[in-house]
Coordinates of C-alpha atoms in Angstrom, one line a residue:
X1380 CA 112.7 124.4 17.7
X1381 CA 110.5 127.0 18.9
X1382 CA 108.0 126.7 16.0
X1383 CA 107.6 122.9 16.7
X1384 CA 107.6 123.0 20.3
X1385 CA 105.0 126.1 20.8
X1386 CA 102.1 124.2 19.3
X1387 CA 99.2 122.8 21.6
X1388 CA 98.8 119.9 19.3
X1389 CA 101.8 118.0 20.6
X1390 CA 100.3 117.4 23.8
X1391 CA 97.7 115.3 22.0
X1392 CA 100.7 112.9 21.6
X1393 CA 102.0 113.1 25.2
X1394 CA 100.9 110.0 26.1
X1395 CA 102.0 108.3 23.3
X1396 CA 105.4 109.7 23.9
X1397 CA 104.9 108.8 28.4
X1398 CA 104.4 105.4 27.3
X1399 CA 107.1 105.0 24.7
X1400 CA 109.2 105.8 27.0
X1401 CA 108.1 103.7 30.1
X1402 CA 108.4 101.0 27.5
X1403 CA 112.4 100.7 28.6
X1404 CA 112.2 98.6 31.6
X1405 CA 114.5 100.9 33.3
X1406 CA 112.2 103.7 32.6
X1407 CA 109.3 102.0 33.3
X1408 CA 111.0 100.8 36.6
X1409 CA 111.8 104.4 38.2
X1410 CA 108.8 106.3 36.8
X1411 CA 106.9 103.3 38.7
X1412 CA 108.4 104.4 41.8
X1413 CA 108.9 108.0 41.6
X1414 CA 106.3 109.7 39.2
X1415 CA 103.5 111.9 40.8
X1416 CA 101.0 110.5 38.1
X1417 CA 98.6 108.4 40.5
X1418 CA 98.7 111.3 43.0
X1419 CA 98.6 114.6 41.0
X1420 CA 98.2 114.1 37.4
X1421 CA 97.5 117.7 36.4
X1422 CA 100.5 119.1 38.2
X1423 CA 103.2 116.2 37.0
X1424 CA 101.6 117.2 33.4
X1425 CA 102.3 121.2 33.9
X1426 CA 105.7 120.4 35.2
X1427 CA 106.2 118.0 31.8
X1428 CA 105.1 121.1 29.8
X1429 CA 107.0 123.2 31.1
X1430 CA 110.3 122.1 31.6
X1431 CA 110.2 121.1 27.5
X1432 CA 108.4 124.8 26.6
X1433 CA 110.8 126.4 28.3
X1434 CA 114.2 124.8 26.9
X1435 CA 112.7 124.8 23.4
X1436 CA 110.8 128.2 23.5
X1437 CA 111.9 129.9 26.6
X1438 CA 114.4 132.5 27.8
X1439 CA 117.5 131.7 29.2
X1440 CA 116.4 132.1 32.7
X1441 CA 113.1 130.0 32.5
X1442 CA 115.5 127.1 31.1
X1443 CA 117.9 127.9 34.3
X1444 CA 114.5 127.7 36.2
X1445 CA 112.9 124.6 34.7
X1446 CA 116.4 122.7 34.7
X1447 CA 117.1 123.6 38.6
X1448 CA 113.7 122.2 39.3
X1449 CA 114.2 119.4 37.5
X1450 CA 117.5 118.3 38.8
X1451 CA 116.6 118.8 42.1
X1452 CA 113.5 116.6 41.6
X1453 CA 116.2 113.9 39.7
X1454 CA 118.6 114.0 42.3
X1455 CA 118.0 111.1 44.7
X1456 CA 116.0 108.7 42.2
X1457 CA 118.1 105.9 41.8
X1458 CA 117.2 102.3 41.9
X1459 CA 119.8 99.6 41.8
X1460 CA 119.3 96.4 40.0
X1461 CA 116.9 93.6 41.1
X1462 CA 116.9 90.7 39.6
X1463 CA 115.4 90.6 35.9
X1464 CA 114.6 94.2 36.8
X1465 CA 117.1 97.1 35.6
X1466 CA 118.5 99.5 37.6
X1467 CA 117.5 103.2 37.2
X1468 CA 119.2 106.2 37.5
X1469 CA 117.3 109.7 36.5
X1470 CA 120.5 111.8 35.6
X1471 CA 121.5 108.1 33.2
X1472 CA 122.3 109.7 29.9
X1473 CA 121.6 106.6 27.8
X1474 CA 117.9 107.2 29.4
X1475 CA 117.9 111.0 29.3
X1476 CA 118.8 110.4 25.3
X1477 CA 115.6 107.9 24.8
X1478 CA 113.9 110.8 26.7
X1479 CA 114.6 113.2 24.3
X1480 CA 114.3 110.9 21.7
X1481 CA 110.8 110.2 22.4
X1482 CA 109.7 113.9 22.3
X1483 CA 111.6 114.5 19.1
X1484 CA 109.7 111.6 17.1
X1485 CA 105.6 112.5 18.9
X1486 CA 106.5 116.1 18.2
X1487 CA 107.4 115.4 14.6
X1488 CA 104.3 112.6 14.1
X1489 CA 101.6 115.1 15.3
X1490 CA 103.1 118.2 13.2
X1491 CA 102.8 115.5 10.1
X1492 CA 99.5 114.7 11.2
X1493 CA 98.2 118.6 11.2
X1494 CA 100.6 120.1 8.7
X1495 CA 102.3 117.9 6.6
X1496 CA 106.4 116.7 6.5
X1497 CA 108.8 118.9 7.9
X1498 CA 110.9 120.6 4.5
X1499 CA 114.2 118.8 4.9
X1500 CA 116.2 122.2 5.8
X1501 CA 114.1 122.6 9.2
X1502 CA 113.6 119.5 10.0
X1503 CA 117.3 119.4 10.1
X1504 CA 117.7 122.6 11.6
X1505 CA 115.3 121.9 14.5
X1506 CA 116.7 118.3 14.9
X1507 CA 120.0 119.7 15.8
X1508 CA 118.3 122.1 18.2
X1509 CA 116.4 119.5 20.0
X1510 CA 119.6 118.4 21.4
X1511 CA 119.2 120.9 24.4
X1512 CA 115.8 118.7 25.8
X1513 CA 119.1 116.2 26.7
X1514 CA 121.9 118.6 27.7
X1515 CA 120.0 120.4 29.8
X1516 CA 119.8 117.8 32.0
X1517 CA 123.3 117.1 32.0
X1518 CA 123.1 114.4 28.8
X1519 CA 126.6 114.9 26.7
X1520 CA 125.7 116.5 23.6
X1521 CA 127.7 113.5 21.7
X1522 CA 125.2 111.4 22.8
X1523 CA 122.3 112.7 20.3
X1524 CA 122.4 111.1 17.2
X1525 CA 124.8 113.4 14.8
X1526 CA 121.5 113.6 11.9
X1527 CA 118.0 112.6 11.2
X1528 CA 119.5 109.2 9.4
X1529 CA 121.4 108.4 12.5
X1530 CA 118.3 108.9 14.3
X1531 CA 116.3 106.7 12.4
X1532 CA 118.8 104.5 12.8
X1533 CA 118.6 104.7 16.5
X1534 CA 114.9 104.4 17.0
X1535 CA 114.5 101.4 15.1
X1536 CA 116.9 99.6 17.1
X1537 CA 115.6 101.1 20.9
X1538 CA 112.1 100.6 19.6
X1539 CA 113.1 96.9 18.9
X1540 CA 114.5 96.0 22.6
X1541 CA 111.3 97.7 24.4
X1542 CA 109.7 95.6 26.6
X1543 CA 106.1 96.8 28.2
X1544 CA 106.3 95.6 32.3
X1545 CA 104.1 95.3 34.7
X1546 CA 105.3 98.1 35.9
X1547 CA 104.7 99.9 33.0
X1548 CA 101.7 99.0 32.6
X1549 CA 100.2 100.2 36.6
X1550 CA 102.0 103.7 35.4
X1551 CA 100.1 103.5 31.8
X1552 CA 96.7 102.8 33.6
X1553 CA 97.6 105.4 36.1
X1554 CA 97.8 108.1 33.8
X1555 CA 95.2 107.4 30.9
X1556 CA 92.7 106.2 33.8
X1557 CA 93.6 108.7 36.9
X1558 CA 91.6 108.4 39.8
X1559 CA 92.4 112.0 41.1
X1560 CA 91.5 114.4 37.6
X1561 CA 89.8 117.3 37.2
X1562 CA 86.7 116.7 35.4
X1563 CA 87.8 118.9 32.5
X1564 CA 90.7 116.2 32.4
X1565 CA 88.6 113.3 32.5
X1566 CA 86.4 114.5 29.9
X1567 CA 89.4 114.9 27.4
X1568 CA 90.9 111.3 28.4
X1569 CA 88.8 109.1 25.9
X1570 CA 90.5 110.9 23.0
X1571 CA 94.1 110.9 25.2
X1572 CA 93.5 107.4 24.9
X1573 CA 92.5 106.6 21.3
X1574 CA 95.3 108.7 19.9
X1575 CA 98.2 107.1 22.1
X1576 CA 96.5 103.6 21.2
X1577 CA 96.7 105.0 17.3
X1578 CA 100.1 106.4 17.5
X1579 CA 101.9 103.7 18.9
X1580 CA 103.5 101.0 17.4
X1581 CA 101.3 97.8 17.2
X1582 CA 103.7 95.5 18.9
X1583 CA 103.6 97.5 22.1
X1584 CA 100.1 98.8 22.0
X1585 CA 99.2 94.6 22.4
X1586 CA 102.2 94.7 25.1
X1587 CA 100.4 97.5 26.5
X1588 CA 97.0 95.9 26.7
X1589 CA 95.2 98.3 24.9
X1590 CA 92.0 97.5 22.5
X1591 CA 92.0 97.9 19.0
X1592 CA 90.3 96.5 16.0
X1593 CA 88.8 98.1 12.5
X1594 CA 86.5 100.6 14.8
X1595 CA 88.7 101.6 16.8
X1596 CA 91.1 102.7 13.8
X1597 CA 88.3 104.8 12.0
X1598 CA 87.7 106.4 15.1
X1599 CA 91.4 107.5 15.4
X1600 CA 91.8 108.3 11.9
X1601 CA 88.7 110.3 12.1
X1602 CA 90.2 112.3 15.1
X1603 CA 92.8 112.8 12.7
X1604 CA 91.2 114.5 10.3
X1605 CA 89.1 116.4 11.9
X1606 CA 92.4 117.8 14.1
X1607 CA 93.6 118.3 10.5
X1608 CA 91.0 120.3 9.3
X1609 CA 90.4 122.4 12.6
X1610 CA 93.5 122.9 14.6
X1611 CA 95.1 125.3 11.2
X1612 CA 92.3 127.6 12.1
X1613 CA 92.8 128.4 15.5
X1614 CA 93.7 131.3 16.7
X1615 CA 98.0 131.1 18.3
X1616 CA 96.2 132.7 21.0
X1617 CA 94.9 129.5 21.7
X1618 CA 97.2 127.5 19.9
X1619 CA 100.0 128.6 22.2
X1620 CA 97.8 128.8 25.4
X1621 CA 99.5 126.1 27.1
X1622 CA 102.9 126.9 26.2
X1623 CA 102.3 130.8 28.1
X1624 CA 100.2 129.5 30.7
X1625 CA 103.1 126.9 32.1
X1626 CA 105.7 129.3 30.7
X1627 CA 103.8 131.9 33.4
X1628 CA 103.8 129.3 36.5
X1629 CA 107.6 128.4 36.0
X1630 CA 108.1 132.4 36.2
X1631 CA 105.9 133.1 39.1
X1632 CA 103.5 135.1 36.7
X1633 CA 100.3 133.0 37.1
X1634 CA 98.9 130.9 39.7
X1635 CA 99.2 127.1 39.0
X1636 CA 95.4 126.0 39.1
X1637 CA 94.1 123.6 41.4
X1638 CA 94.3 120.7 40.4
X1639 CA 90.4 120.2 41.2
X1640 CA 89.7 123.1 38.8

C-alpha cells in the first residue's frame, strides 16, 4: 500500500475522488453541512492527506493519531432523514466503504495514468491492504469487497445509483472554485479542474455541470501525457514531499502553514 499511497501524483485525482464520493446523496448531504471546504480549503485538504498517508504509509502511532482525530471530528455529524434527502451518519460503514472505495479506484487510475497497470500480484496484494482506509474508522473488515472482481463488481453497481444534488454541487463549486485559497492554490486549480472533469465518468461530469467538448479532452489528455513523461523523473524527494510534510504536522514535527501562505 505504501508504494501506491506515497506518490504525490494521486492528489492530482483528489478531486475526482471528493466528488465521486459526494455523488451519494448521503454523502453529498453531510459533507454539505459539515466539511471545512468553503472556510479553510488548504487545512481540510492536509487533514485528507494525512489521515490516508498515515494509515497506508505511517507508523502505528501516526495511524493512532490520524484516527483519534478523525473520530473525534466524526463523532456528532449525523443527520436524520428529510424528505427525498438521506440521512447521514459519518461512522455509517456502508458510506465509510464507498469512502474507501473511492480512494482505492483514483489511486489506481492515476498510477495507470503515470506508470502503467498494476502486475496482477500487487495489485492484489495492495488491494487487500487498502482495507485498513475503512477499519480504521471503525468499518467491519467484511465489508470490503473479498477481491478486485468483487470490487469491480461493486463499483459498477454504486456508480450506477449516484445521483449529483444540489447539494453536491455547492460543495463541488466550493472546492474547485474556493473563495478563501492561497494563491499558490488558486494557481494550480485550472488543472484540479480539468483532470477531475477528465477522470470522471461522463454521466456525472454532466450531473455535475462541468464543461466539456473535443478541446477540453485534448487539453486533459495532453496534461496526461505530459504528467506521463515528467512526473517518472522527479526526484522521491519531491515525489513524496507531501506525504512527509502532512506526515510531520500529524506528529508535531512541522508547523502546519498558513493557510494564506
Amino acid at each position: 500500500m505504501a508504494e501506491l499511497g506515497s506518490e504525490a501524483l494521486l492528489i492530482g485525482a483528489g478531486g475526482y475522488a471528493i466528488l465521486m464520493q459526494i455523488a451519494d446523496p448521503a454523502v453529498g448531504r453531510g459533507v454539505a453541512a459539515h466539511s471545512g471546504f468553503v472556510r479553510d480549503p488548504v487545512g481540510r485538504l492536509r487533514n485528507t492527506l494525512a489521515y490516508s498517508y498515515a494509515v497506508g504509509c505511517g507508523t502505528t502511532e501516526d495511524v493512532r493519531r490520524a484516527v483519534a482525530l478523525v473520530n473525534a471530528a466524526h463523532r456528532a455529524v449525523r443527520d436524520d432523514a428529510d424528505g427525498d434527502r438521506p440521512a447521514y451518519d459519518a461512522v455509517d460503514p456502508q458510506l465509510q466503504l464507498w469512502v474507501a472505495a473511492t480512494l482505492w479506484d483514483a489511486a489506481v487510475r492515476m498510477h495507470e495514468v503515470v506508470f502503467g497497470a498494476l502486475d496482477a500480484e500487487a495489485a492484489d496484494r495492495i488491494y487487500a491492504e487498502w482495507v485498513a482506509l475503512g477499519t480504521s474508522l471503525q468499518m467491519p473488515a467484511e465489508r470490503w469487497p473479498a477481491d478486485r472482481a468483487a470490487f469491480d463488481r461493486y463499483w459498477r453497481a454504486a456508480v450506477d445509483r449516484l445521483t449529483v444534488t444540489d447539494e453536491a454541487r455547492s460543495v463541488a463549486d466550493a472546492l474547485l472554485h474556493p473563495v478563501a485559497a492561497p494563491l499558490w492554490m488558486r494557481a494550480a486549480l485550472p488543472l484540479g479542474r480539468l483532470a477531475t472533469a477528465g477522470l470522471l465518468p461522463p454521466r456525472l461530469r454532466r450531473e455535475y455541470g462541468m464543461p466539456w467538448g473535443p478541446r477540453r479532452r485534448r487539453r486533459f489528455l495532453l496534461l496526461l501525457a505530459v504528467t506521463r513523461l515528467v512526473y517518472p523523473l522527479l526526484p522521491a524527494r519531491i515525489r513524496h514531499w507531501p506525504r512527509d510534510y502532512c506526515l510531520g504536522v500529524l506528529r508535531g514535527t512541522r508547523r502546519a502553514r498558513p493557510a494564506a501562505a
